[in-house]
Amino acid sequence: MFFSFVLSALLALAPAPHSAASAPLPARSRAAGPLEPCKIYGSVYLETDPSRRSYCFGTVYVESEEAFADLIVFKESNKLFADKTGLWADAPARDFADYVLLVTTDRSRADFAIHYTKVRSFAGCKQ
């Protein structure tokens, strides 16, 4: 009994060995892998300030022509109806949005392009 007490005291006082596995991992702003625009739906906040790029889920370009867009978006007035791909409801603030996307004016800097439609049934992914 005395031996187990001494052994547990030595283990408690000894410093823990450092390894690469026990090192804390850096926080990631989004999941690894490519951004999939076909999985974005719900409430979306469109950020226009480039200094807040690190807080955004991805970068989007608003295309004027439907033919060149990756995603056709219909703006829903209610978040409850934005339940499928391409159906977005505008969020009043970043904190209330499911997705925060940075809007860019340069197509080459965007992850994907969107085009707004006025017909709900046209909304969806073009891939």
mmCIF file of C-alpha atoms in Angstrom:
data_model
loop_
_atom_site.group_PDB
_atom_site.id
_atom_site.type_symbol
_atom_site.label_atom_id
_atom_site.label_comp_id
_atom_site.label_asym_id
_atom_site.label_seq_id
_atom_site.Cartn_x
_atom_site.Cartn_y
_atom_site.Cartn_z
ATOM 1 C CA MET A 1 0.000 0.000 0.000
ATOM 2 C CA PHE A 2 2.811 2.375 0.826
ATOM 3 C CA PHE A 3 4.542 1.517 -2.468
ATOM 4 C CA SER A 4 1.436 2.370 -4.526
ATOM 5 C CA PHE A 5 1.101 5.688 -2.669
ATOM 6 C CA VAL A 6 4.718 6.636 -3.453
ATOM 7 C CA LEU A 7 4.348 5.589 -7.091
ATOM 8 C CA SER A 8 1.177 7.635 -7.589
ATOM 9 C CA ALA A 9 2.835 10.667 -5.934
ATOM 10 C CA LEU A 10 5.812 10.401 -8.325
ATOM 11 C CA LEU A 11 3.499 10.171 -11.323
ATOM 12 C CA ALA A 12 1.550 13.215 -10.155
ATOM 13 C CA LEU A 13 4.696 15.320 -9.674
ATOM 14 C CA ALA A 14 6.530 14.230 -12.822
ATOM 15 C CA PRO A 15 6.099 16.469 -15.882
ATOM 16 C CA ALA A 16 4.039 15.051 -18.719
ATOM 17 C CA PRO A 17 5.995 14.095 -21.857
ATOM 18 C CA HIS A 18 5.420 16.436 -24.789
ATOM 19 C CA SER A 19 4.484 15.011 -28.137
ATOM 20 C CA ALA A 20 3.117 16.311 -31.418
ATOM 21 C CA ALA A 21 -0.171 14.503 -30.790
ATOM 22 C CA SER A 22 -0.827 16.368 -27.554
ATOM 23 C CA ALA A 23 -0.135 19.823 -29.035
ATOM 24 C CA PRO A 24 -3.238 21.987 -29.479
ATOM 25 C CA LEU A 25 -4.493 22.255 -33.037
ATOM 26 C CA PRO A 26 -5.080 25.669 -34.612
ATOM 27 C CA ALA A 27 -8.710 26.639 -35.079
ATOM 28 C CA ARG A 28 -10.108 26.459 -38.603
ATOM 29 C CA SER A 29 -12.617 28.904 -39.961
ATOM 30 C CA ARG A 30 -14.279 26.303 -42.189
ATOM 31 C CA ALA A 31 -14.143 22.623 -42.970
ATOM 32 C CA ALA A 32 -11.286 21.247 -45.025
ATOM 33 C CA GLY A 33 -11.859 20.536 -48.661
ATOM 34 C CA PRO A 34 -13.424 22.404 -51.532
ATOM 35 C CA LEU A 35 -16.377 24.695 -51.029
ATOM 36 C CA GLU A 36 -19.594 23.157 -52.344
ATOM 37 C CA PRO A 37 -22.079 25.849 -53.369
ATOM 38 C CA CYS A 38 -24.742 23.224 -54.007
ATOM 39 C CA LYS A 39 -25.042 22.652 -50.259
ATOM 40 C CA ILE A 40 -25.706 26.280 -49.338
ATOM 41 C CA TYR A 41 -29.275 27.165 -48.418
ATOM 42 C CA GLY A 42 -31.095 28.881 -45.579
ATOM 43 C CA SER A 43 -30.277 32.303 -44.223
ATOM 44 C CA VAL A 44 -27.308 33.946 -45.914
ATOM 45 C CA TYR A 45 -25.546 37.192 -45.057
ATOM 46 C CA LEU A 46 -23.611 38.817 -47.884
ATOM 47 C CA GLU A 47 -20.546 40.654 -46.558
ATOM 48 C CA THR A 48 -19.059 43.416 -48.681
ATOM 49 C CA ASP A 49 -16.110 44.460 -46.500
ATOM 50 C CA PRO A 50 -12.936 42.656 -47.702
ATOM 51 C CA SER A 51 -11.259 43.083 -44.305
ATOM 52 C CA ARG A 52 -13.756 40.583 -42.851
ATOM 53 C CA ARG A 53 -12.827 37.850 -45.342
ATOM 54 C CA SER A 54 -11.530 35.533 -42.612
ATOM 55 C CA TYR A 55 -14.975 35.448 -40.982
ATOM 56 C CA CYS A 56 -16.691 34.346 -44.185
ATOM 57 C CA PHE A 57 -17.541 30.834 -45.312
ATOM 58 C CA GLY A 58 -16.587 31.578 -48.911
ATOM 59 C CA THR A 59 -16.323 34.206 -51.619
ATOM 60 C CA VAL A 60 -19.065 34.733 -54.172
ATOM 61 C CA TYR A 61 -19.421 36.698 -57.390
ATOM 62 C CA VAL A 62 -22.847 37.937 -58.493
ATOM 63 C CA GLU A 63 -23.098 37.081 -62.179
ATOM 64 C CA SER A 64 -25.343 39.119 -64.458
ATOM 65 C CA GLU A 65 -25.866 36.210 -66.879
ATOM 66 C CA GLU A 66 -27.469 32.950 -65.837
ATOM 67 C CA ALA A 67 -25.347 30.911 -68.253
ATOM 68 C CA PHE A 68 -22.084 31.622 -66.407
ATOM 69 C CA ALA A 69 -23.347 31.139 -62.843
ATOM 70 C CA ASP A 70 -22.677 28.027 -60.767
ATOM 71 C CA LEU A 71 -25.763 28.499 -58.619
ATOM 72 C CA ILE A 72 -29.149 30.050 -59.406
ATOM 73 C CA VAL A 73 -30.531 31.769 -56.294
ATOM 74 C CA PHE A 74 -34.080 32.730 -55.410
ATOM 75 C CA LYS A 75 -34.514 35.154 -52.504
ATOM 76 C CA GLU A 76 -37.086 33.880 -50.040
ATOM 77 C CA SER A 77 -38.879 36.322 -47.777
ATOM 78 C CA ASN A 78 -39.021 33.804 -44.915
ATOM 79 C CA LYS A 79 -36.159 31.667 -43.615
ATOM 80 C CA LEU A 80 -38.487 28.696 -43.107
ATOM 81 C CA PHE A 81 -39.077 28.414 -46.856
ATOM 82 C CA ALA A 82 -35.349 28.467 -47.696
ATOM 83 C CA ASP A 83 -34.954 24.723 -47.279
ATOM 84 C CA LYS A 84 -33.431 23.598 -50.589
ATOM 85 C CA THR A 85 -30.366 24.392 -52.663
ATOM 86 C CA GLY A 86 -30.509 27.876 -54.171
ATOM 87 C CA LEU A 87 -33.223 29.146 -51.848
ATOM 88 C CA TRP A 88 -31.721 31.909 -49.707
ATOM 89 C CA ALA A 89 -33.247 34.193 -47.131
ATOM 90 C CA ASP A 90 -31.446 37.442 -46.340
ATOM 91 C CA ALA A 91 -30.135 37.516 -42.774
ATOM 92 C CA PRO A 92 -30.367 40.857 -40.951
ATOM 93 C CA ALA A 93 -26.894 40.438 -39.425
ATOM 94 C CA ARG A 94 -23.869 38.136 -39.629
ATOM 95 C CA ASP A 95 -24.653 36.565 -36.279
ATOM 96 C CA PHE A 96 -28.088 35.335 -37.385
ATOM 97 C CA ALA A 97 -26.991 33.782 -40.686
ATOM 98 C CA ASP A 98 -26.380 30.136 -41.490
ATOM 99 C CA TYR A 99 -23.737 31.184 -44.033
ATOM 100 C CA VAL A 100 -21.704 34.373 -44.371
ATOM 101 C CA LEU A 101 -20.382 34.967 -47.881
ATOM 102 C CA LEU A 102 -18.055 37.703 -49.080
ATOM 103 C CA VAL A 103 -19.212 39.398 -52.281
ATOM 104 C CA THR A 104 -16.384 40.287 -54.640
ATOM 105 C CA THR A 105 -16.354 42.295 -57.850
ATOM 106 C CA ASP A 106 -13.523 40.239 -59.338
ATOM 107 C CA ARG A 107 -14.665 36.896 -60.786
ATOM 108 C CA SER A 108 -11.201 35.349 -60.482
ATOM 109 C CA ARG A 109 -11.175 35.793 -56.688
ATOM 110 C CA ALA A 110 -14.541 34.106 -56.129
ATOM 111 C CA ASP A 111 -15.107 30.500 -55.074
ATOM 112 C CA PHE A 112 -18.304 30.361 -57.120
ATOM 113 C CA ALA A 113 -20.736 32.600 -58.999
ATOM 114 C CA ILE A 114 -24.439 33.110 -58.379
ATOM 115 C CA HIS A 115 -27.274 34.580 -60.401
ATOM 116 C CA TYR A 116 -30.536 35.799 -58.887
ATOM 117 C CA THR A 117 -33.761 34.613 -60.454
ATOM 118 C CA LYS A 118 -37.346 35.778 -60.007
ATOM 119 C CA VAL A 119 -38.805 32.288 -60.473
ATOM 120 C CA ARG A 120 -38.604 29.933 -57.477
ATOM 121 C CA SER A 121 -38.605 26.739 -59.533
ATOM 122 C CA PHE A 122 -35.493 27.819 -61.465
ATOM 123 C CA ALA A 123 -33.381 27.997 -58.300
ATOM 124 C CA GLY A 124 -30.747 25.330 -57.793
ATOM 125 C CA CYS A 125 -27.330 24.092 -58.692
ATOM 126 C CA LYS A 126 -26.158 23.898 -62.286
ATOM 127 C CA GLN A 127 -23.456 21.263 -61.768
#
